[in-house]
Coordinates of C-alpha atoms and ligand atoms in Angstrom, one line a residue:
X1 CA 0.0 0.0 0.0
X2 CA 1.2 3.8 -1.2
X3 CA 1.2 6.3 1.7
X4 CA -0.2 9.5 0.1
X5 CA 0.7 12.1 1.9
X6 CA -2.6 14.7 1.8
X7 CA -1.7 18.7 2.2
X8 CA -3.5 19.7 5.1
X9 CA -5.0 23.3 4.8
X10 CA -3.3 26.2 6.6
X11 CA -6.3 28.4 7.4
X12 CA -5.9 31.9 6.6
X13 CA -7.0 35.1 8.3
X14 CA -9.6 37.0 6.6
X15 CA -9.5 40.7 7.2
X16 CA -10.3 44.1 4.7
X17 CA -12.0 41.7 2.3
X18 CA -8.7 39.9 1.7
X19 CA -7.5 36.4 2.7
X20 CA -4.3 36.9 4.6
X21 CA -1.9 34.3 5.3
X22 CA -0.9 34.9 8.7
X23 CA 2.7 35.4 9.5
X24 CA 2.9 33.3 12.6
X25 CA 5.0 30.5 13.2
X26 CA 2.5 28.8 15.3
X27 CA -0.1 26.5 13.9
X28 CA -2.7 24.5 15.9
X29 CA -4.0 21.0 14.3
X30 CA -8.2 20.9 13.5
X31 CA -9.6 17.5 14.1
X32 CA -12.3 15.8 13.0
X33 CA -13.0 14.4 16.5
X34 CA -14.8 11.4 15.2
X35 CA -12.0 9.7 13.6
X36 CA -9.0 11.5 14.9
X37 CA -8.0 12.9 11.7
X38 CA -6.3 16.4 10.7
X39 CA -8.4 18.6 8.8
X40 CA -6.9 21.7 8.9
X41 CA -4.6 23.8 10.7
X42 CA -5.3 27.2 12.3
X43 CA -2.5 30.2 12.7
X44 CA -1.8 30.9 16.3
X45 CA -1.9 35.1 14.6
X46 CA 0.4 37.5 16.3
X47 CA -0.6 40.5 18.1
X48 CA 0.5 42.6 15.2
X49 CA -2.5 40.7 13.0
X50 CA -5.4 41.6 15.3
X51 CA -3.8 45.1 15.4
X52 CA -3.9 45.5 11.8
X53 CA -8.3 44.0 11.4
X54 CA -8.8 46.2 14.1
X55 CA -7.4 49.3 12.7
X56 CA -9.1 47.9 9.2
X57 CA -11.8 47.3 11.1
X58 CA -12.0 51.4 12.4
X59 CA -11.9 52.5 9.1
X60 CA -14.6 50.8 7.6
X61 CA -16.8 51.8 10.6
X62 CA -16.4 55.6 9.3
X63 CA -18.0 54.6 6.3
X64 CA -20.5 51.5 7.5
X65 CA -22.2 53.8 10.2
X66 CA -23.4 56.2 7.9
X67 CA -25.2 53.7 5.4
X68 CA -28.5 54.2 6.3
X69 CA -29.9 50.9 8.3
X70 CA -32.4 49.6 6.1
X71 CA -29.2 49.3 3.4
X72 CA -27.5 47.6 5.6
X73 CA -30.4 44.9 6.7
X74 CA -30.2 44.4 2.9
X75 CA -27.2 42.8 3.3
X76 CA -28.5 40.9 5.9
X77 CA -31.7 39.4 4.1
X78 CA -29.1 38.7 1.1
X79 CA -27.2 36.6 3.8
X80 CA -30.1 35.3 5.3
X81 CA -30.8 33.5 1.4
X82 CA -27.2 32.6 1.3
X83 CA -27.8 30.7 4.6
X84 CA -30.6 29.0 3.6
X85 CA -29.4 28.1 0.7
X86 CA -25.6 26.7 2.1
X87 CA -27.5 25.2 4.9
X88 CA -26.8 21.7 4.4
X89 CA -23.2 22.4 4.0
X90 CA -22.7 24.8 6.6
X91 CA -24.0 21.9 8.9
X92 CA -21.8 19.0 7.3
X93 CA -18.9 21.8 8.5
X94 CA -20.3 21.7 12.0
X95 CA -20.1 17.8 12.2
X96 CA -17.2 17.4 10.8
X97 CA -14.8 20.2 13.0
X98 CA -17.5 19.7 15.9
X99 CA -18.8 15.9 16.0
X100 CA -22.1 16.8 16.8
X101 CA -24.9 14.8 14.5
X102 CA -25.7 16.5 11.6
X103 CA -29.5 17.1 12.5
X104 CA -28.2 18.7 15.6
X105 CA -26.0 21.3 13.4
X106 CA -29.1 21.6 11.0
X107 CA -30.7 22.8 14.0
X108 CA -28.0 24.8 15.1
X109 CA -27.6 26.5 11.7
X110 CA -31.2 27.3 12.1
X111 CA -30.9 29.2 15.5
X112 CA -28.3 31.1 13.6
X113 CA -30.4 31.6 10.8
X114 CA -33.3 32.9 13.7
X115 CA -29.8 35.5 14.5
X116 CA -30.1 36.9 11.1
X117 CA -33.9 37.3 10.9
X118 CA -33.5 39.3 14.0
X119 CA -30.9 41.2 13.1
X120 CA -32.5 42.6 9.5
X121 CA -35.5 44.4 11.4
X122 CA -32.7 46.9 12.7
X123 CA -34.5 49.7 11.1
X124 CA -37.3 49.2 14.1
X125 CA -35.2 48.3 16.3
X126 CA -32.6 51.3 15.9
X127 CA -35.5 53.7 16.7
X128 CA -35.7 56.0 19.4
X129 CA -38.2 57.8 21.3
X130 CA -39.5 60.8 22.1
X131 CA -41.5 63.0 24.3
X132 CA -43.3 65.9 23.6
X133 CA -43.9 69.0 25.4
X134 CA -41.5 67.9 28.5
X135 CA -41.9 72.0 29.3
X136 CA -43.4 74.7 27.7
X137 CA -42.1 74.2 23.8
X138 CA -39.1 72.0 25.5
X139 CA -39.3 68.0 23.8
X140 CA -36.7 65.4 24.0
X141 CA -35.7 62.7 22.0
X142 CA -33.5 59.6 22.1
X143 CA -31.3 58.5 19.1
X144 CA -29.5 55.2 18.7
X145 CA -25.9 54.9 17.3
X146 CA -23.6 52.6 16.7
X147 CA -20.6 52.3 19.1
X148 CA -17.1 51.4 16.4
X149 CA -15.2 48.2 16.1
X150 CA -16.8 45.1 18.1
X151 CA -14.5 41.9 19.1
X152 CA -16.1 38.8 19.3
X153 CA -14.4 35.5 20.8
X154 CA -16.7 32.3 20.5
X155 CA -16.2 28.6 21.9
X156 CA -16.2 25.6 20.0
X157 CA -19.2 23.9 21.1
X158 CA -21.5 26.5 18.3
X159 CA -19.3 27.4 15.7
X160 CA -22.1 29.0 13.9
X161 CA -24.6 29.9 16.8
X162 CA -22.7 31.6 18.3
X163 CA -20.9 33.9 16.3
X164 CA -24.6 35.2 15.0
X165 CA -25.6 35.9 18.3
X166 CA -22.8 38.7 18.0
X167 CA -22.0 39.9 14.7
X168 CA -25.2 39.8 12.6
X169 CA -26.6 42.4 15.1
X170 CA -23.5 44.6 15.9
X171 CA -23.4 45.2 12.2
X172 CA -26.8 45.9 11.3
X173 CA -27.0 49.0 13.8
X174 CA -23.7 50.1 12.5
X175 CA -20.9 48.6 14.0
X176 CA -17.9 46.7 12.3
X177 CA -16.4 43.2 13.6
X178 CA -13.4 41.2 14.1
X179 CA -14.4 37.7 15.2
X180 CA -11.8 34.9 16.9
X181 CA -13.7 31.9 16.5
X182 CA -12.6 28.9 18.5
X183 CA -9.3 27.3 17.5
X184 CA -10.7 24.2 18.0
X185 CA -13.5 24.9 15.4
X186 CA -12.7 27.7 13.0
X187 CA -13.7 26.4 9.5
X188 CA -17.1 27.4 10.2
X189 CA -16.5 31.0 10.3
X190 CA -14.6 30.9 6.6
X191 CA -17.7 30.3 5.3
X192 CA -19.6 33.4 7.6
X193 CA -16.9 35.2 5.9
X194 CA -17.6 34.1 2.0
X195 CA -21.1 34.2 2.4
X196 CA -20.9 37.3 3.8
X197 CA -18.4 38.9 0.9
X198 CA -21.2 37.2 -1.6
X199 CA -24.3 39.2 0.5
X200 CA -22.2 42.5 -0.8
X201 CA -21.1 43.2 2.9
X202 CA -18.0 45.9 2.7
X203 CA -14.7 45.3 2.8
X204 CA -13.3 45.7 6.6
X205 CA -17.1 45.8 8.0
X206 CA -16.5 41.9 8.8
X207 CA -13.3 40.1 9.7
X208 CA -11.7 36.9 11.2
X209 CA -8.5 36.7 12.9
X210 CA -7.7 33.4 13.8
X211 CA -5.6 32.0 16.8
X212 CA -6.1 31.8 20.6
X213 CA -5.0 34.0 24.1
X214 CA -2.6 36.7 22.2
X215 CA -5.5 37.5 19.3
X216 CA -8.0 38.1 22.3
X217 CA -5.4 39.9 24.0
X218 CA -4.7 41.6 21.1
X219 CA -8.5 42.5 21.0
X220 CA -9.1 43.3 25.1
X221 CA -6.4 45.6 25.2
X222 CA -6.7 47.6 21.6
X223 CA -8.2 51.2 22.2
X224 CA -10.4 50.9 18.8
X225 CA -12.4 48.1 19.8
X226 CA -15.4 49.5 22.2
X227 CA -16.8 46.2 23.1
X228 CA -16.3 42.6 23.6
X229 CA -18.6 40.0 23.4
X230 CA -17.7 36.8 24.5
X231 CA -18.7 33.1 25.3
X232 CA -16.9 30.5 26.7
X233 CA -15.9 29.2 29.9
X234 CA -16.1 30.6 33.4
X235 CA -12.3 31.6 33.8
X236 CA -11.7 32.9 30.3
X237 CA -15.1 35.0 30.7
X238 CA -13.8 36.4 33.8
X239 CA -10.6 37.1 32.5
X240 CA -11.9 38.6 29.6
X241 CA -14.6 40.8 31.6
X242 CA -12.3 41.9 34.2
X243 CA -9.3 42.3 31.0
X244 CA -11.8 44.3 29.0
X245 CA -13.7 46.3 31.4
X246 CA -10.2 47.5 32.8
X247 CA -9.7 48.8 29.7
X248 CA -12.8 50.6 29.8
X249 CA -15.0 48.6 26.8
X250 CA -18.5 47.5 27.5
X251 CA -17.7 43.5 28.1
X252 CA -20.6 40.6 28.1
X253 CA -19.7 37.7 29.0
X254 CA -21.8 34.3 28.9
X255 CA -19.7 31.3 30.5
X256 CA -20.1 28.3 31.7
X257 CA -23.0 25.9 33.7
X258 CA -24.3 23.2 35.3
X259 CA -27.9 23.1 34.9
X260 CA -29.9 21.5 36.8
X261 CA -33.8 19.3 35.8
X262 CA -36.1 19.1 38.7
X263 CA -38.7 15.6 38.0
X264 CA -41.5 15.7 40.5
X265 CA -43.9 13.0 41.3
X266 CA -46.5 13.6 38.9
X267 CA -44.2 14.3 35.9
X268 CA -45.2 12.6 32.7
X269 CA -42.2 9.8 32.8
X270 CA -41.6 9.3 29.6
X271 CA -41.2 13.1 28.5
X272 CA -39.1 13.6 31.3
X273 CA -37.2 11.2 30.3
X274 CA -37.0 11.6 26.8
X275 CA -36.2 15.1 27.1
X276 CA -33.5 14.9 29.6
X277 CA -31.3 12.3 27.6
X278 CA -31.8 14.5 25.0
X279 CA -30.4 17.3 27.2
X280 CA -28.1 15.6 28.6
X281 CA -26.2 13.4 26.3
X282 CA -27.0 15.6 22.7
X283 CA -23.8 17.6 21.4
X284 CA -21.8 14.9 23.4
X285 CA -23.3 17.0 26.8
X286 CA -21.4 19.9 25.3
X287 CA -23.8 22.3 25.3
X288 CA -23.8 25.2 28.0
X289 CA -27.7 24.8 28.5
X290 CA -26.9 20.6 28.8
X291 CA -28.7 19.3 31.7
X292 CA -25.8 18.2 33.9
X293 CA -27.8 17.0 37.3
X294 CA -31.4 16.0 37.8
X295 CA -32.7 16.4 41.2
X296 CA -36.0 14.4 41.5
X297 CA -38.5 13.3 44.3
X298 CA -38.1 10.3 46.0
X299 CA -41.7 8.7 44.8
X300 CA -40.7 8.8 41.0
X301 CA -36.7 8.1 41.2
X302 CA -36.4 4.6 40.9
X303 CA -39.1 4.3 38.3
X304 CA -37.6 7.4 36.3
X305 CA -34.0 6.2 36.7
X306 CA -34.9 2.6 35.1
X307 CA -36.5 4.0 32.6
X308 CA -33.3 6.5 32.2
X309 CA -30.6 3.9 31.9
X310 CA -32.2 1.6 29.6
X311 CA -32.7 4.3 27.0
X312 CA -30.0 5.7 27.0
X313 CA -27.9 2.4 26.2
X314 CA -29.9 2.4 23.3
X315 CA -28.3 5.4 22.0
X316 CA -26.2 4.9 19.0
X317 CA -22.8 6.3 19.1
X318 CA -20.8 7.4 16.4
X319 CA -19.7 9.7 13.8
X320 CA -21.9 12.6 13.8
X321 CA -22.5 12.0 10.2
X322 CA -23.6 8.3 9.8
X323 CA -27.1 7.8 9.6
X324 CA -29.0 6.9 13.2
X325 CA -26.1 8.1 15.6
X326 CA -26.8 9.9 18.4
X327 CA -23.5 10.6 20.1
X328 CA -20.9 12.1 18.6
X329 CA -17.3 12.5 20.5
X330 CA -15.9 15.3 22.7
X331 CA -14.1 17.3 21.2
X332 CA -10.5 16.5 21.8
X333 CA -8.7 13.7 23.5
X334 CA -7.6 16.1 26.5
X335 CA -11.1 16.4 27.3
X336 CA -12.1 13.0 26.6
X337 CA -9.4 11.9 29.4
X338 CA -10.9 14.8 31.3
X339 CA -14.4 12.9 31.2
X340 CA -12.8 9.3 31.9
X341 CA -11.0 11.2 35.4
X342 CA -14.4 12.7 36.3
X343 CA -16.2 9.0 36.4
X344 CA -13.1 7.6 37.9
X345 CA -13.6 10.6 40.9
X346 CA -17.6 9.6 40.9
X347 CA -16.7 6.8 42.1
X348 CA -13.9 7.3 44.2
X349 CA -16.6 10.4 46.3
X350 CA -19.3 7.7 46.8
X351 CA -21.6 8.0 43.7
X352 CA -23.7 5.0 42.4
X353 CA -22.4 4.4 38.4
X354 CA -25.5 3.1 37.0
X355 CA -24.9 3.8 33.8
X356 CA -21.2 3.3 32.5
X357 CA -19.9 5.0 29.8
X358 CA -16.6 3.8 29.1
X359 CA -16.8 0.4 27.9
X360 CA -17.8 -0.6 24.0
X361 CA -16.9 2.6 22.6
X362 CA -15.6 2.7 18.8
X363 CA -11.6 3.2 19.0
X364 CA -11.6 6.1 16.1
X365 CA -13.0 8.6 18.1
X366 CA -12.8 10.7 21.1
X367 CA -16.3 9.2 22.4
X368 CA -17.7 8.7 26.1
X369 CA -20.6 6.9 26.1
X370 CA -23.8 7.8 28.3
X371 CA -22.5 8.0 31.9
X372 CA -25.2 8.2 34.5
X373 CA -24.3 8.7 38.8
X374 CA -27.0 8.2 41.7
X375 CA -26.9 8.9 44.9
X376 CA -24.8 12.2 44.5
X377 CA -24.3 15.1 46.9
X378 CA -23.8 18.2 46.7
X379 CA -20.4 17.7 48.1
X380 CA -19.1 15.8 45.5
X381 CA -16.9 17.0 42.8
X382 CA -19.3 15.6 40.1
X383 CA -22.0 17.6 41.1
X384 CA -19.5 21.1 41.0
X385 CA -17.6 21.2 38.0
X386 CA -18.9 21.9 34.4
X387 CA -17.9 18.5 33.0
X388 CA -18.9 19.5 29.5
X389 CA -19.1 16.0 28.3
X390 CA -21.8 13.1 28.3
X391 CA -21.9 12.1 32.2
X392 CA -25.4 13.2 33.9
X393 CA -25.8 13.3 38.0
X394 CA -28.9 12.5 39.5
X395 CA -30.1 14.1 43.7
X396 CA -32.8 12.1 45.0
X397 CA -35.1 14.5 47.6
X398 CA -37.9 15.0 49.1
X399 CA -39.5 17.8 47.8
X400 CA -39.5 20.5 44.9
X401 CA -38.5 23.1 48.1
X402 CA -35.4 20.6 48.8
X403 CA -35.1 20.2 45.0
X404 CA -34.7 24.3 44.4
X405 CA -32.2 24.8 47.4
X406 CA -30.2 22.2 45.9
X407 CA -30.4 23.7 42.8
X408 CA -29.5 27.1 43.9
X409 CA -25.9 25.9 45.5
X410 CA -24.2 25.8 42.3
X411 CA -22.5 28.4 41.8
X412 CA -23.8 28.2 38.2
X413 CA -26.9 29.2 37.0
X414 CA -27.3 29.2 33.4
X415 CA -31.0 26.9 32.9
X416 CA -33.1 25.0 34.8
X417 CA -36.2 22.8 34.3
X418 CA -39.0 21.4 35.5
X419 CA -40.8 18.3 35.3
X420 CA -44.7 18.5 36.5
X421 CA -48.3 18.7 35.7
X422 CA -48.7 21.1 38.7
X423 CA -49.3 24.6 38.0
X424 CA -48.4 26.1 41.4
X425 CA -45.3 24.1 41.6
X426 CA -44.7 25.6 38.3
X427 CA -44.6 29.3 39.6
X428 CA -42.8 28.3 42.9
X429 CA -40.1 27.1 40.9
X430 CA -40.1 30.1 38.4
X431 CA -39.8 32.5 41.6
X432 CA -37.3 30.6 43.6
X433 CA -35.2 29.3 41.4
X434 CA -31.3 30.9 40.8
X435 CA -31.1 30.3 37.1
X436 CA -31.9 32.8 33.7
X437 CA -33.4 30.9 31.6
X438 CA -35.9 27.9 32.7
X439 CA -37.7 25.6 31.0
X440 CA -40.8 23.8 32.0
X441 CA -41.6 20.2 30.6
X442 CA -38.6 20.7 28.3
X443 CA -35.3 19.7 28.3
X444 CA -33.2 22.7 26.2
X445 CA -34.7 26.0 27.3
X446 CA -32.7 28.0 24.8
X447 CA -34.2 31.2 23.7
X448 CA -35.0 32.3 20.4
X449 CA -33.2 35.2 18.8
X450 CA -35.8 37.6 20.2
X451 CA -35.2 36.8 23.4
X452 CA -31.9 37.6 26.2
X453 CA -30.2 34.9 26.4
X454 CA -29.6 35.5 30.2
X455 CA -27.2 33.6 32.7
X456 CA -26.9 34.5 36.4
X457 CA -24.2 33.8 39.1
X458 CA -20.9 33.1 37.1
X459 CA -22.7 32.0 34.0
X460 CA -22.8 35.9 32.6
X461 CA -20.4 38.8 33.8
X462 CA -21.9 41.9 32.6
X463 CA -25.0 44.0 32.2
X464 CA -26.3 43.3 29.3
X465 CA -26.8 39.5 27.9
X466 CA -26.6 38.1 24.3
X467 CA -29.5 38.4 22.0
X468 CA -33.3 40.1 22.0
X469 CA -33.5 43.7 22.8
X470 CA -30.8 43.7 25.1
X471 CA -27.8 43.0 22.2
X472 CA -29.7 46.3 20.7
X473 CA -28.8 47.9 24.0
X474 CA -25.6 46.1 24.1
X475 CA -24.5 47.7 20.6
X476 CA -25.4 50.7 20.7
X477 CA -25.4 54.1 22.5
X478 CA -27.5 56.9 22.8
X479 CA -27.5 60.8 22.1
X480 CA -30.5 62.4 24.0
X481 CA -31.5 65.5 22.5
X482 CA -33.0 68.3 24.8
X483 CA -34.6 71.1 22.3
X484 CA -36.6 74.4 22.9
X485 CA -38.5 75.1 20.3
X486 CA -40.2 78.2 21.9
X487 CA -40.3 80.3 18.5
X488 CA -41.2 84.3 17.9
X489 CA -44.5 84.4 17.6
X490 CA -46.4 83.1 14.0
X491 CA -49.3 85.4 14.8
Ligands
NAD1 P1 -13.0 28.4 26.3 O1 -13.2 29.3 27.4 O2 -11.8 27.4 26.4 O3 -12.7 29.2 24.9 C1 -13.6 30.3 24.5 C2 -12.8 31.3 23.7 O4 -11.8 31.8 24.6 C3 -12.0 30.6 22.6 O5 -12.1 31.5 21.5 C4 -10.6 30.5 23.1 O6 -9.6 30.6 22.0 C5 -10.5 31.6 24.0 N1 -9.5 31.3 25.1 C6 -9.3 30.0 25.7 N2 -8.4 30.1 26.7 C7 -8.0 31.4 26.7 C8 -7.0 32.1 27.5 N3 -6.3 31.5 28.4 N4 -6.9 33.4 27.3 C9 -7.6 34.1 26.3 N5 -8.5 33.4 25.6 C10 -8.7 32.1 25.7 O7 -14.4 27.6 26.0 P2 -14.6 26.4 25.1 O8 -14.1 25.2 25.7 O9 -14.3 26.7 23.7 O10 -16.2 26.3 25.2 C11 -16.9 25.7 26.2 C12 -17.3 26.6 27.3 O11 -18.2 27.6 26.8 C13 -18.2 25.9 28.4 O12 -17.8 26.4 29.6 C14 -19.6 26.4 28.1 O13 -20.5 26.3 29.1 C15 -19.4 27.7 27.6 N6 -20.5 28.2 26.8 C16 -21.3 29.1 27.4 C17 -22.4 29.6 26.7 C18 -23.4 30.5 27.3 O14 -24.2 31.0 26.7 N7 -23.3 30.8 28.6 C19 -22.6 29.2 25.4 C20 -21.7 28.3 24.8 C21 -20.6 27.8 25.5

């Protein structure tokens, strides 16, 4: 047999409508986590890079703020076809730098989609108010404007989610971007970028610097970018907020979670069920609104907990593109071992492994099958830590009271749901609970463009949260106009 050698693709940077090849020395390896196999590399870029899209990026925001806002929500409906149209492949992209299943990246391609949509009715949503006759002849009015160059750093988990929860509306009220997508999975964002270039977007309105710490760095600390908006995990975000807000930007942070399902006794079993493997075990548990513990009441556990563990042995595990899988791999070995020391320390604290995820799994991958702990405490590291992977805790207790001050010790609190046909314990749950975003008799509450998408505790640093009216808020500032109008007389 002939060993072909195959060129792997060095990524380039793409910045002023150009693709740059980045000077850097450093490259990173991009793997299709599924079989272990290069698919690309990404440059580590220098400081000097993000620099030179940010002072790009500047230029073009002298230009892009003064196109008038239904011109630019052109471009956006343009992009908005282009997206429909590259949907299928923009989720094959997902699946094969992410490993999640392909009908999970359809759907995530949709929510990004849903970003768009949004984003194009900035001509309504840029408007400001006004009030008449505050004194005699005296009114005021409100107007919106755009605030300059935006930086956006994304994880790896959404490449294309994510990124359109920032950039789609930061440049429809005015703003221009750089985006540093995740090392781990950047080939998504080449494709933002062409389709973006094909919409008729600017040059230098839109660009991607790729690479890791010095690029966001680079971005925290220039004096032309006026905000950050970032997502990722809960010691980068704090870096980043405290980094950026020391520098005087606006900074929103969304980070990380451990979200907890509450099942009552008179949940419907099988939804409950259904919904929380789904929760728990899609996108490999990598999902910051993954349900990572449920708490349920003692009359229901055993019975839900069966019926837990034998579906989820069912589910097929695999590459994210084979037809039937379920469960793709984590994304990288590191974190895979990660996963495989977490169950080792479940056990070690006490926890009942009733579902085992380690054995049977295929070899090509970085998989973790379904891992499911009883019996664990709120002590235990298991029940602490963002895992980010496939391995699901269950709290027996008495009560939904019990069930929402266990809940509320995280330090997390990112989503929460609950299971029950009981409308009061519906709205005692909905005021006591410590999460932003809560879902009732479904497993992913994740909201839809229109709405903030709203973490509390250390799952957001900031003010302002992703999405809805708030990212209108977030991107924007206002000029408050106080006029006197009191005139000679007409008569
Ligand atoms: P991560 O924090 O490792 O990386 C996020 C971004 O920060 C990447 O672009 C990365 O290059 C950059 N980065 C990483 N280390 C850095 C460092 N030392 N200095 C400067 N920049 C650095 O997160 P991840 O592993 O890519 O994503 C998973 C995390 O994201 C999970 O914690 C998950 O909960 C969280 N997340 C949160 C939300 C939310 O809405 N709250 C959504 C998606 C993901």
């Amino acid at each position: 047999m002939t060993n072909v050698m195959v060129k792997v693709e060095k990524l380039k940077n793409y910045i002023n409508g150009e693709w740059v090849e980045s000077k850097t020395a450093q490259f990173e390896n991009v793997y299709d986590p599924a079989k272990k196999e290069i698919i690309a590399q990404v440059p580590l870029s220098t400081k000097e890079e993000v620099d030179y899209a940010v002072e790009v990026a500047a230029k073009a925001f002298e230009k892009w703020k003064n196109v008038p806002v239904q011109k630019r929500a052109r471009i956006l409906f343009d992009f908005h076809q282009l997206l429909q149209k590259n949907k299928e492949e923009l989720a094959r992209i997902i699946t094969v730098e992410n490993g999640k299943n392909l009908s999970e990246a359809l759907g995530e391609v949709g929510r990004g989609i849903e970003n768009v949509e949004f984003a194009a009715g900035a001509p309504t949503l840029m408007m400001g108010d006004s009030l008449t006759n505050i004194a005699t002849d005296v009114e005021i009015t409100n107007y919106r404007y755009p605030i300059g160059v935006v930086g956006g750093i994304t994880p790896f988990n959404f490449p294309m989610m994510v990124p359109c929860w920032m950039f789609p509306m930061a440049i429809a009220v005015g703003n221009t971007f750089v985006l540093k997508p995740s090392e781990r999975t950047p080939l998504l964002a080449q494709k933002l970028a062409q389709l973006l270039e094909e919409a008729g977007l600017p040059k230098g309105v839109f660009n991607v610097v790729h690479g890791a710490h010095d690029v966001v760095n680079g971005l925290l600390d220039h004096p032309e970018v006026k905000a950050i908006s970032f997502v990722g995990s809960k010691p980068v975000g704090e870096y980043v907020y405290k980094r950026g807000s020391q520098n005087l930007k606006r900074v929103q942070a969304l980070t990380g979670a451990k979200n907890h399902s509450v099942v009552l006794n008179d949940a419907d079993l099988e939804l409950a069920t259904t919904n929380v493997i789904a929760s728990a075990f899609g996108s490999a548990g990598e999902r910051c609104m993954a349900c990572s513990v449920v708490t349920v009441e003692e009359g229901i556990a055993d019975a839900f907990l069966d019926r837990l563990v034998e579906k989820s042995k069912e589910l097929k595990i695999g590459h994210g593109l084979d037809e039937g899988v379920f469960l793709g791999p984590v994304i990288r070995e590191e974190n895979q071992k990660r996963t495989l020391g977490y169950i080792q320390k479940g056990i070690e604290e006490g926890a009942t492994l009733v579902c085992d995820g380690r054995g049977n799994l295929p070899e090509e991958g970085y998989f973790v099958g379904p891992t499911i702990f009883d019996d664990v405490t709120t002590d235990m590291e298991i029940w602490k830590d963002e895992i980010f992977a496939p391995v699901l805790s269950i709290v027996r207790v008495k009560n939904l009271k019990e069930a929402v001050e266990t809940a509320n010790q995280s330090e997390f609190a990112n989503g929460a749901c609950l299971y029950t046909s009981n409308a009061s314990a519906i709205r005692y749950f909905r005021e006591n609970i410590d999460a932003g975003m809560l879902g009732i008799n479904l497993g992913v509450p994740a909201p839809m463009a229109f709405f903030a998408f709203s973490g509390w505790k250390s799952s957001f640093y900031g003010t302002l949260p992703a999405n809805g009216k708030d990212s209108v808020d977030f991107y924007t500032r206002k000029k408050v106009v106080t006029a006197n109008y009191k005139a000679p007389s007409f008569e």
